[in-house]
Amino acid sequence: MDSSKNQKSCIFLVDDNVVNLNTGKAALHHKYTVITIPSGEMLLRALEKTKPDLVLLDIDMPGMSGFDTIKVMKRDPETVDIPVIFLTGKDGTENELLGLSLDAVDYITKPFAAPLLLKRVELHLELHAQKNELRRFNEKLLDTVQEKVQDLNSLHNAIIGWAAEVIEFRDEETGYHVERVQKYLEVLVNAMGKTEKYAAEVATWDKDAFLRSALLHDVGKIKVHDDILLKREKLTEEELMCMQLHPIYGKTLLESLQNKLPDQAVLEYAKTLAYSHHERWDGTGYPNRLEGEEIHLQARMMSLADVYDALISERPYKRAFSHEEAMTMIVEQRGTQFDPELADLFVSLSDQIEEISKELNAVKLGIAKHNPVRLSTTTLNAGELNAGELDVI
Ligand SMILES: [Fe+2]
């Protein structure tokens, strides 16, 4: 029953003594609906059918005592919130403390003065109503906050997705490269979370932010001149050096965004990926020639996903390699280009990776759900691709 509605609140008065039941009812009935119940067992049965606004509960009763009865009530989610006041002849600090420790809201000893009993019942009903109102308010507030967070996340995702599209449109290559790379990474990070070696580290990451950040790994290409970025022929040494500045451009762009939006995990991850995704395990990558575990784990993951997708994609200067060929090339480059253990894990996920890669064929056939078919960002070194040269730019 709900005391917030404009009707009399309902009180269950539980006592094995008829005189006590009558006295209690006489004190309260003009203001409340009082249901008298002669035992703890019968109270529990009554609670299955209806919920009162408050229970006045005797302690010493044949069968279930008041203490046992309240324990059952407080274990049941349906009755845990009903306020219980012990109304008992059992006095003494110890009993009172025990009663209150069992989550009774008050402890009144008999004989009681009727006006005082009425006042205390009023007080507890009022407190209970306020508590309920506060809980409803908090729930509503939480819903509103969650809605706002969702709005912000949507905006966040939309802006990052938009930035990734801008990068891809400039590059005019195959469609949805960054989205596929993001999916390969998701498969990889989930698998890493189940391994002894990586689980602890991966657990510290904000996985959603990390995967969103993957869309921005080539953001630095925005600053590469069209003549170089869109060139179909093999790049000259000088052009290659310009192209290889894109990780540094990416880092700088993301740092300037971080100055405006500090403490955004997605930007921190994106900076790591953008800056280090072309480093190689053997120390011959760029821009810093980092070696082995000097390269951030996330960047080592990105290197695998990025190169795999470039391998299975067609370019003006190369055919699309099959999934099996790409996996073989990755195996051949474990320990040189790629972190060997991570490469092994990536290859072990071959079936899932291949499933995602099939989306590329869907794009080729023009049946991808997005339209128009966009072209992608990763470019293999023109004319330089062989099993020993898997660098993507
Ligand atoms: Fe790149």
mmCIF file of N, CA, C and O in Angstrom, residues 57-139:
data_model
loop_
_atom_site.group_PDB
_atom_site.id
_atom_site.type_symbol
_atom_site.label_atom_id
_atom_site.label_comp_id
_atom_site.label_asym_id
_atom_site.label_seq_id
_atom_site.Cartn_x
_atom_site.Cartn_y
_atom_site.Cartn_z
ATOM 1 N N LEU A 57 5.329 -4.667 15.566
ATOM 2 C CA LEU A 57 5.602 -6.090 15.763
ATOM 3 C C LEU A 57 5.999 -6.393 17.215
ATOM 4 O O LEU A 57 6.954 -5.805 17.738
ATOM 5 N N ASP A 58 5.252 -7.309 17.807
ATOM 6 C CA ASP A 58 5.589 -7.788 19.158
ATOM 7 C C ASP A 58 6.817 -8.713 19.053
ATOM 8 O O ASP A 58 7.120 -9.232 17.971
ATOM 9 N N ILE A 59 7.526 -8.884 20.177
ATOM 10 C CA ILE A 59 8.710 -9.752 20.116
ATOM 11 C C ILE A 59 8.408 -11.143 20.669
ATOM 12 O O ILE A 59 8.597 -12.163 20.004
ATOM 13 N N ASP A 60 7.924 -11.193 21.913
ATOM 14 C CA ASP A 60 7.653 -12.495 22.544
ATOM 15 C C ASP A 60 6.300 -13.038 22.091
ATOM 16 O O ASP A 60 5.254 -12.585 22.547
ATOM 17 N N MET A 61 6.371 -13.987 21.165
ATOM 18 C CA MET A 61 5.123 -14.613 20.688
ATOM 19 C C MET A 61 5.374 -16.109 20.579
ATOM 20 O O MET A 61 6.505 -16.526 20.312
ATOM 21 N N PRO A 62 4.340 -16.925 20.791
ATOM 22 C CA PRO A 62 4.515 -18.361 20.569
ATOM 23 C C PRO A 62 4.845 -18.604 19.097
ATOM 24 O O PRO A 62 4.420 -17.828 18.250
ATOM 25 N N GLY A 63 5.620 -19.623 18.802
ATOM 26 C CA GLY A 63 6.030 -19.832 17.404
ATOM 27 C C GLY A 63 7.135 -18.848 17.050
ATOM 28 O O GLY A 63 8.089 -18.657 17.803
ATOM 29 N N MET A 64 6.996 -18.194 15.921
ATOM 30 C CA MET A 64 8.047 -17.245 15.489
ATOM 31 C C MET A 64 8.061 -16.024 16.375
ATOM 32 O O MET A 64 7.038 -15.366 16.581
ATOM 33 N N SER A 65 9.245 -15.688 16.880
ATOM 34 C CA SER A 65 9.365 -14.458 17.659
ATOM 35 C C SER A 65 9.391 -13.260 16.700
ATOM 36 O O SER A 65 9.565 -13.419 15.477
ATOM 37 N N GLY A 66 9.255 -12.092 17.274
ATOM 38 C CA GLY A 66 9.338 -10.869 16.448
ATOM 39 C C GLY A 66 10.707 -10.748 15.780
ATOM 40 O O GLY A 66 10.809 -10.313 14.628
ATOM 41 N N PHE A 67 11.767 -11.132 16.518
ATOM 42 C CA PHE A 67 13.123 -11.051 15.947
ATOM 43 C C PHE A 67 13.246 -11.971 14.716
ATOM 44 O O PHE A 67 13.797 -11.593 13.690
ATOM 45 N N ASP A 68 12.708 -13.204 14.843
ATOM 46 C CA ASP A 68 12.779 -14.138 13.699
ATOM 47 C C ASP A 68 11.949 -13.623 12.531
ATOM 48 O O ASP A 68 12.325 -13.755 11.364
ATOM 49 N N THR A 69 10.804 -13.044 12.877
ATOM 50 C CA THR A 69 9.899 -12.570 11.819
ATOM 51 C C THR A 69 10.539 -11.438 11.014
ATOM 52 O O THR A 69 10.498 -11.421 9.783
ATOM 53 N N ILE A 70 11.155 -10.489 11.723
ATOM 54 C CA ILE A 70 11.746 -9.352 10.995
ATOM 55 C C ILE A 70 12.918 -9.826 10.113
ATOM 56 O O ILE A 70 13.138 -9.299 9.023
ATOM 57 N N LYS A 71 13.642 -10.853 10.591
ATOM 58 C CA LYS A 71 14.761 -11.365 9.770
ATOM 59 C C LYS A 71 14.240 -11.864 8.420
ATOM 60 O O LYS A 71 14.847 -11.622 7.383
ATOM 61 N N VAL A 72 13.114 -12.581 8.451
ATOM 62 C CA VAL A 72 12.537 -13.084 7.197
ATOM 63 C C VAL A 72 12.118 -11.913 6.314
ATOM 64 O O VAL A 72 12.383 -11.885 5.111
ATOM 65 N N MET A 73 11.481 -10.925 6.935
ATOM 66 C CA MET A 73 11.032 -9.756 6.152
ATOM 67 C C MET A 73 12.196 -9.029 5.489
ATOM 68 O O MET A 73 12.111 -8.585 4.347
ATOM 69 N N LYS A 74 13.300 -8.905 6.217
ATOM 70 C CA LYS A 74 14.433 -8.127 5.682
ATOM 71 C C LYS A 74 15.241 -8.906 4.645
ATOM 72 O O LYS A 74 16.052 -8.327 3.934
ATOM 73 N N ARG A 75 15.014 -10.221 4.599
ATOM 74 C CA ARG A 75 15.691 -11.012 3.557
ATOM 75 C C ARG A 75 14.928 -10.965 2.233
ATOM 76 O O ARG A 75 15.474 -11.260 1.185
ATOM 77 N N ASP A 76 13.644 -10.616 2.303
ATOM 78 C CA ASP A 76 12.796 -10.666 1.110
ATOM 79 C C ASP A 76 12.753 -9.284 0.444
ATOM 80 O O ASP A 76 12.332 -8.306 1.062
ATOM 81 N N PRO A 77 13.195 -9.179 -0.823
ATOM 82 C CA PRO A 77 13.189 -7.874 -1.493
ATOM 83 C C PRO A 77 11.804 -7.230 -1.543
ATOM 84 O O PRO A 77 11.680 -6.017 -1.622
ATOM 85 N N GLU A 78 10.757 -8.086 -1.461
ATOM 86 C CA GLU A 78 9.387 -7.545 -1.512
ATOM 87 C C GLU A 78 8.998 -6.831 -0.226
ATOM 88 O O GLU A 78 8.131 -5.970 -0.224
ATOM 89 N N THR A 79 9.630 -7.221 0.899
ATOM 90 C CA THR A 79 9.205 -6.658 2.184
ATOM 91 C C THR A 79 10.314 -5.911 2.914
ATOM 92 O O THR A 79 10.062 -5.327 3.963
ATOM 93 N N VAL A 80 11.519 -5.922 2.326
ATOM 94 C CA VAL A 80 12.666 -5.343 3.033
ATOM 95 C C VAL A 80 12.478 -3.868 3.359
ATOM 96 O O VAL A 80 12.973 -3.380 4.378
ATOM 97 N N ASP A 81 11.727 -3.158 2.528
ATOM 98 C CA ASP A 81 11.600 -1.715 2.735
ATOM 99 C C ASP A 81 10.430 -1.313 3.629
ATOM 100 O O ASP A 81 10.248 -0.134 3.895
ATOM 101 N N ILE A 82 9.650 -2.282 4.069
ATOM 102 C CA ILE A 82 8.512 -1.910 4.935
ATOM 103 C C ILE A 82 9.054 -1.575 6.327
ATOM 104 O O ILE A 82 9.748 -2.395 6.943
ATOM 105 N N PRO A 83 8.786 -0.360 6.829
ATOM 106 C CA PRO A 83 9.305 -0.031 8.161
ATOM 107 C C PRO A 83 8.644 -0.877 9.258
ATOM 108 O O PRO A 83 7.442 -1.113 9.219
ATOM 109 N N VAL A 84 9.488 -1.354 10.183
ATOM 110 C CA VAL A 84 8.988 -2.188 11.285
ATOM 111 C C VAL A 84 9.322 -1.494 12.607
ATOM 112 O O VAL A 84 10.457 -1.072 12.819
ATOM 113 N N ILE A 85 8.321 -1.378 13.460
ATOM 114 C CA ILE A 85 8.560 -0.860 14.820
ATOM 115 C C ILE A 85 8.245 -1.995 15.795
ATOM 116 O O ILE A 85 7.172 -2.608 15.712
ATOM 117 N N PHE A 86 9.205 -2.285 16.654
ATOM 118 C CA PHE A 86 8.900 -3.271 17.690
ATOM 119 C C PHE A 86 8.046 -2.615 18.757
ATOM 120 O O PHE A 86 8.349 -1.505 19.220
ATOM 121 N N LEU A 87 6.977 -3.295 19.101
ATOM 122 C CA LEU A 87 6.059 -2.793 20.132
ATOM 123 C C LEU A 87 5.970 -3.928 21.144
ATOM 124 O O LEU A 87 5.294 -4.918 20.909
ATOM 125 N N THR A 88 6.679 -3.800 22.273
ATOM 126 C CA THR A 88 6.907 -4.983 23.098
ATOM 127 C C THR A 88 7.010 -4.674 24.589
ATOM 128 O O THR A 88 7.351 -3.549 24.971
ATOM 129 N N GLY A 89 6.728 -5.708 25.361
ATOM 130 C CA GLY A 89 6.909 -5.581 26.799
ATOM 131 C C GLY A 89 8.342 -5.899 27.197
ATOM 132 O O GLY A 89 8.750 -5.791 28.350
ATOM 133 N N LYS A 90 9.133 -6.344 26.213
ATOM 134 C CA LYS A 90 10.511 -6.755 26.468
ATOM 135 C C LYS A 90 11.379 -5.501 26.522
ATOM 136 O O LYS A 90 11.729 -4.931 25.490
ATOM 137 N N ASP A 91 11.719 -5.073 27.716
ATOM 138 C CA ASP A 91 12.520 -3.843 27.767
ATOM 139 C C ASP A 91 13.999 -4.174 27.979
ATOM 140 O O ASP A 91 14.391 -5.332 27.937
ATOM 141 N N GLY A 92 14.800 -3.182 28.189
ATOM 142 C CA GLY A 92 16.240 -3.392 28.387
ATOM 143 C C GLY A 92 17.014 -2.968 27.152
ATOM 144 O O GLY A 92 16.571 -3.196 26.015
ATOM 145 N N THR A 93 18.175 -2.347 27.434
ATOM 146 C CA THR A 93 19.004 -1.803 26.354
ATOM 147 C C THR A 93 19.403 -2.884 25.353
ATOM 148 O O THR A 93 19.396 -2.667 24.143
ATOM 149 N N GLU A 94 19.730 -4.068 25.910
ATOM 150 C CA GLU A 94 20.222 -5.139 25.028
ATOM 151 C C GLU A 94 19.179 -5.539 23.975
ATOM 152 O O GLU A 94 19.473 -5.641 22.784
ATOM 153 N N ASN A 95 17.931 -5.711 24.454
ATOM 154 C CA ASN A 95 16.853 -6.089 23.519
ATOM 155 C C ASN A 95 16.605 -4.990 22.497
ATOM 156 O O ASN A 95 16.371 -5.238 21.325
ATOM 157 N N GLU A 96 16.625 -3.751 23.002
ATOM 158 C CA GLU A 96 16.356 -2.625 22.119
ATOM 159 C C GLU A 96 17.425 -2.549 21.029
ATOM 160 O O GLU A 96 17.141 -2.355 19.841
ATOM 161 N N LEU A 97 18.696 -2.711 21.466
ATOM 162 C CA LEU A 97 19.804 -2.659 20.495
ATOM 163 C C LEU A 97 19.684 -3.783 19.474
ATOM 164 O O LEU A 97 19.881 -3.583 18.280
ATOM 165 N N LEU A 98 19.319 -4.985 19.975
ATOM 166 C CA LEU A 98 19.171 -6.124 19.062
ATOM 167 C C LEU A 98 18.076 -5.838 18.046
ATOM 168 O O LEU A 98 18.240 -6.060 16.847
ATOM 169 N N GLY A 99 16.960 -5.321 18.535
ATOM 170 C CA GLY A 99 15.837 -4.999 17.642
ATOM 171 C C GLY A 99 16.247 -4.002 16.568
ATOM 172 O O GLY A 99 15.954 -4.187 15.384
ATOM 173 N N LEU A 100 16.959 -2.952 16.985
ATOM 174 C CA LEU A 100 17.350 -1.924 16.014
ATOM 175 C C LEU A 100 18.402 -2.461 15.050
ATOM 176 O O LEU A 100 18.442 -2.074 13.880
ATOM 177 N N SER A 101 19.258 -3.384 15.571
ATOM 178 C CA SER A 101 20.289 -3.938 14.687
ATOM 179 C C SER A 101 19.672 -4.839 13.609
ATOM 180 O O SER A 101 20.295 -5.135 12.606
ATOM 181 N N LEU A 102 18.448 -5.271 13.846
ATOM 182 C CA LEU A 102 17.759 -6.108 12.838
ATOM 183 C C LEU A 102 16.982 -5.237 11.852
ATOM 184 O O LEU A 102 16.120 -5.720 11.129
ATOM 185 N N ASP A 103 17.305 -3.945 11.870
ATOM 186 C CA ASP A 103 16.731 -2.992 10.908
ATOM 187 C C ASP A 103 15.318 -2.541 11.230
ATOM 188 O O ASP A 103 14.593 -2.086 10.337
ATOM 189 N N ALA A 104 14.913 -2.686 12.505
ATOM 190 C CA ALA A 104 13.653 -2.045 12.896
ATOM 191 C C ALA A 104 13.914 -0.539 12.935
ATOM 192 O O ALA A 104 15.031 -0.102 13.222
ATOM 193 N N VAL A 105 12.885 0.250 12.630
ATOM 194 C CA VAL A 105 13.115 1.695 12.638
ATOM 195 C C VAL A 105 12.926 2.285 14.027
ATOM 196 O O VAL A 105 13.351 3.408 14.302
ATOM 197 N N ASP A 106 12.259 1.531 14.924
ATOM 198 C CA ASP A 106 12.062 2.070 16.270
ATOM 199 C C ASP A 106 11.733 0.921 17.216
ATOM 200 O O ASP A 106 11.445 -0.198 16.777
ATOM 201 N N TYR A 107 11.748 1.221 18.508
ATOM 202 C CA TYR A 107 11.504 0.190 19.532
ATOM 203 C C TYR A 107 10.687 0.867 20.631
ATOM 204 O O TYR A 107 11.171 1.788 21.299
ATOM 205 N N ILE A 108 9.429 0.441 20.762
ATOM 206 C CA ILE A 108 8.539 1.077 21.742
ATOM 207 C C ILE A 108 8.145 0.023 22.781
ATOM 208 O O ILE A 108 7.765 -1.094 22.416
ATOM 209 N N THR A 109 8.273 0.391 24.046
ATOM 210 C CA THR A 109 7.946 -0.599 25.087
ATOM 211 C C THR A 109 6.526 -0.389 25.612
ATOM 212 O O THR A 109 6.020 0.735 25.648
ATOM 213 N N LYS A 110 5.940 -1.533 25.959
ATOM 214 C CA LYS A 110 4.595 -1.503 26.530
ATOM 215 C C LYS A 110 4.724 -1.456 28.063
ATOM 216 O O LYS A 110 5.662 -2.024 28.597
ATOM 217 N N PRO A 111 3.827 -0.830 28.763
ATOM 218 C CA PRO A 111 2.659 -0.128 28.238
ATOM 219 C C PRO A 111 3.050 1.214 27.611
ATOM 220 O O PRO A 111 4.006 1.836 28.074
ATOM 221 N N PHE A 112 2.356 1.602 26.567
ATOM 222 C CA PHE A 112 2.680 2.854 25.887
ATOM 223 C C PHE A 112 1.538 3.851 26.079
ATOM 224 O O PHE A 112 0.403 3.472 26.366
ATOM 225 N N ALA A 113 1.876 5.137 25.916
ATOM 226 C CA ALA A 113 0.835 6.166 25.937
ATOM 227 C C ALA A 113 0.329 6.289 24.504
ATOM 228 O O ALA A 113 1.121 6.453 23.574
ATOM 229 N N ALA A 114 -0.995 6.196 24.332
ATOM 230 C CA ALA A 114 -1.577 6.186 22.980
ATOM 231 C C ALA A 114 -1.117 7.381 22.125
ATOM 232 O O ALA A 114 -0.737 7.198 20.960
ATOM 233 N N PRO A 115 -1.127 8.634 22.662
ATOM 234 C CA PRO A 115 -0.720 9.763 21.808
ATOM 235 C C PRO A 115 0.739 9.643 21.351
ATOM 236 O O PRO A 115 1.086 10.032 20.237
ATOM 237 N N LEU A 116 1.571 9.054 22.231
ATOM 238 C CA LEU A 116 2.988 8.900 21.847
ATOM 239 C C LEU A 116 3.145 7.856 20.751
ATOM 240 O O LEU A 116 3.921 8.040 19.811
ATOM 241 N N LEU A 117 2.400 6.746 20.867
ATOM 242 C CA LEU A 117 2.456 5.722 19.822
ATOM 243 C C LEU A 117 2.018 6.328 18.481
ATOM 244 O O LEU A 117 2.674 6.158 17.451
ATOM 245 N N LEU A 118 0.916 7.103 18.524
ATOM 246 C CA LEU A 118 0.398 7.730 17.314
ATOM 247 C C LEU A 118 1.456 8.652 16.685
ATOM 248 O O LEU A 118 1.698 8.632 15.480
ATOM 249 N N LYS A 119 2.096 9.446 17.554
ATOM 250 C CA LYS A 119 3.084 10.421 17.068
ATOM 251 C C LYS A 119 4.264 9.710 16.408
ATOM 252 O O LYS A 119 4.753 10.124 15.356
ATOM 253 N N ARG A 120 4.702 8.628 17.046
ATOM 254 C CA ARG A 120 5.878 7.936 16.501
ATOM 255 C C ARG A 120 5.546 7.206 15.195
ATOM 256 O O ARG A 120 6.359 7.133 14.277
ATOM 257 N N VAL A 121 4.349 6.699 15.119
ATOM 258 C CA VAL A 121 3.933 6.064 13.862
ATOM 259 C C VAL A 121 3.870 7.115 12.755
ATOM 260 O O VAL A 121 4.352 6.895 11.636
ATOM 261 N N GLU A 122 3.280 8.265 13.091
ATOM 262 C CA GLU A 122 3.206 9.374 12.112
ATOM 263 C C GLU A 122 4.599 9.733 11.605
ATOM 264 O O GLU A 122 4.853 9.886 10.414
ATOM 265 N N LEU A 123 5.503 9.889 12.574
ATOM 266 C CA LEU A 123 6.885 10.290 12.255
ATOM 267 C C LEU A 123 7.544 9.286 11.295
ATOM 268 O O LEU A 123 8.146 9.668 10.291
ATOM 269 N N HIS A 124 7.382 7.997 11.599
ATOM 270 C CA HIS A 124 8.051 6.994 10.761
ATOM 271 C C HIS A 124 7.401 6.860 9.391
ATOM 272 O O HIS A 124 8.091 6.607 8.402
ATOM 273 N N LEU A 125 6.086 7.057 9.345
ATOM 274 C CA LEU A 125 5.439 7.015 8.027
ATOM 275 C C LEU A 125 5.925 8.185 7.173
ATOM 276 O O LEU A 125 6.169 8.038 5.975
ATOM 277 N N GLU A 126 6.064 9.340 7.829
ATOM 278 C CA GLU A 126 6.546 10.526 7.115
ATOM 279 C C GLU A 126 7.978 10.310 6.622
ATOM 280 O O GLU A 126 8.313 10.588 5.459
ATOM 281 N N LEU A 127 8.824 9.781 7.510
ATOM 282 C CA LEU A 127 10.221 9.504 7.130
ATOM 283 C C LEU A 127 10.290 8.529 5.964
ATOM 284 O O LEU A 127 11.078 8.692 5.034
ATOM 285 N N HIS A 128 9.437 7.505 6.040
ATOM 286 C CA HIS A 128 9.442 6.487 4.991
ATOM 287 C C HIS A 128 9.006 7.089 3.652
ATOM 288 O O HIS A 128 9.598 6.804 2.602
ATOM 289 N N ALA A 129 7.980 7.954 3.725
ATOM 290 C CA ALA A 129 7.492 8.595 2.491
ATOM 291 C C ALA A 129 8.607 9.468 1.898
ATOM 292 O O ALA A 129 8.823 9.483 0.678
ATOM 293 N N GLN A 130 9.314 10.196 2.775
ATOM 294 C CA GLN A 130 10.404 11.059 2.278
ATOM 295 C C GLN A 130 11.524 10.222 1.649
ATOM 296 O O GLN A 130 12.103 10.577 0.635
ATOM 297 N N LYS A 131 11.811 9.096 2.315
ATOM 298 C CA LYS A 131 12.862 8.210 1.793
ATOM 299 C C LYS A 131 12.480 7.701 0.398
ATOM 300 O O LYS A 131 13.297 7.679 -0.526
ATOM 301 N N ASN A 132 11.204 7.318 0.254
ATOM 302 C CA ASN A 132 10.736 6.839 -1.060
ATOM 303 C C ASN A 132 10.814 7.929 -2.113
ATOM 304 O O ASN A 132 11.204 7.679 -3.258
ATOM 305 N N GLU A 133 10.445 9.145 -1.686
ATOM 306 C CA GLU A 133 10.468 10.261 -2.634
ATOM 307 C C GLU A 133 11.904 10.537 -3.071
ATOM 308 O O GLU A 133 12.190 10.765 -4.251
ATOM 309 N N LEU A 134 12.813 10.496 -2.107
ATOM 310 C CA LEU A 134 14.224 10.735 -2.417
ATOM 311 C C LEU A 134 14.748 9.653 -3.366
ATOM 312 O O LEU A 134 15.490 9.932 -4.306
ATOM 313 N N ARG A 135 14.327 8.400 -3.126
ATOM 314 C CA ARG A 135 14.790 7.312 -3.988
ATOM 315 C C ARG A 135 14.270 7.498 -5.415
ATOM 316 O O ARG A 135 15.003 7.351 -6.380
ATOM 317 N N ARG A 136 12.976 7.881 -5.507
ATOM 318 C CA ARG A 136 12.410 8.109 -6.853
ATOM 319 C C ARG A 136 13.137 9.254 -7.552
ATOM 320 O O ARG A 136 13.450 9.187 -8.737
ATOM 321 N N PHE A 137 13.443 10.310 -6.751
ATOM 322 C CA PHE A 137 14.148 11.463 -7.316
ATOM 323 C C PHE A 137 15.537 11.038 -7.818
ATOM 324 O O PHE A 137 15.955 11.395 -8.916
ATOM 325 N N ASN A 138 16.231 10.243 -6.999
ATOM 326 C CA ASN A 138 17.568 9.778 -7.390
ATOM 327 C C ASN A 138 17.521 8.912 -8.642
ATOM 328 O O ASN A 138 18.381 9.011 -9.513
ATOM 329 N N GLU A 139 16.494 8.049 -8.707
ATOM 330 C CA GLU A 139 16.371 7.183 -9.893
ATOM 331 C C GLU A 139 16.155 8.022 -11.148
ATOM 332 O O GLU A 139 16.734 7.778 -12.196
#
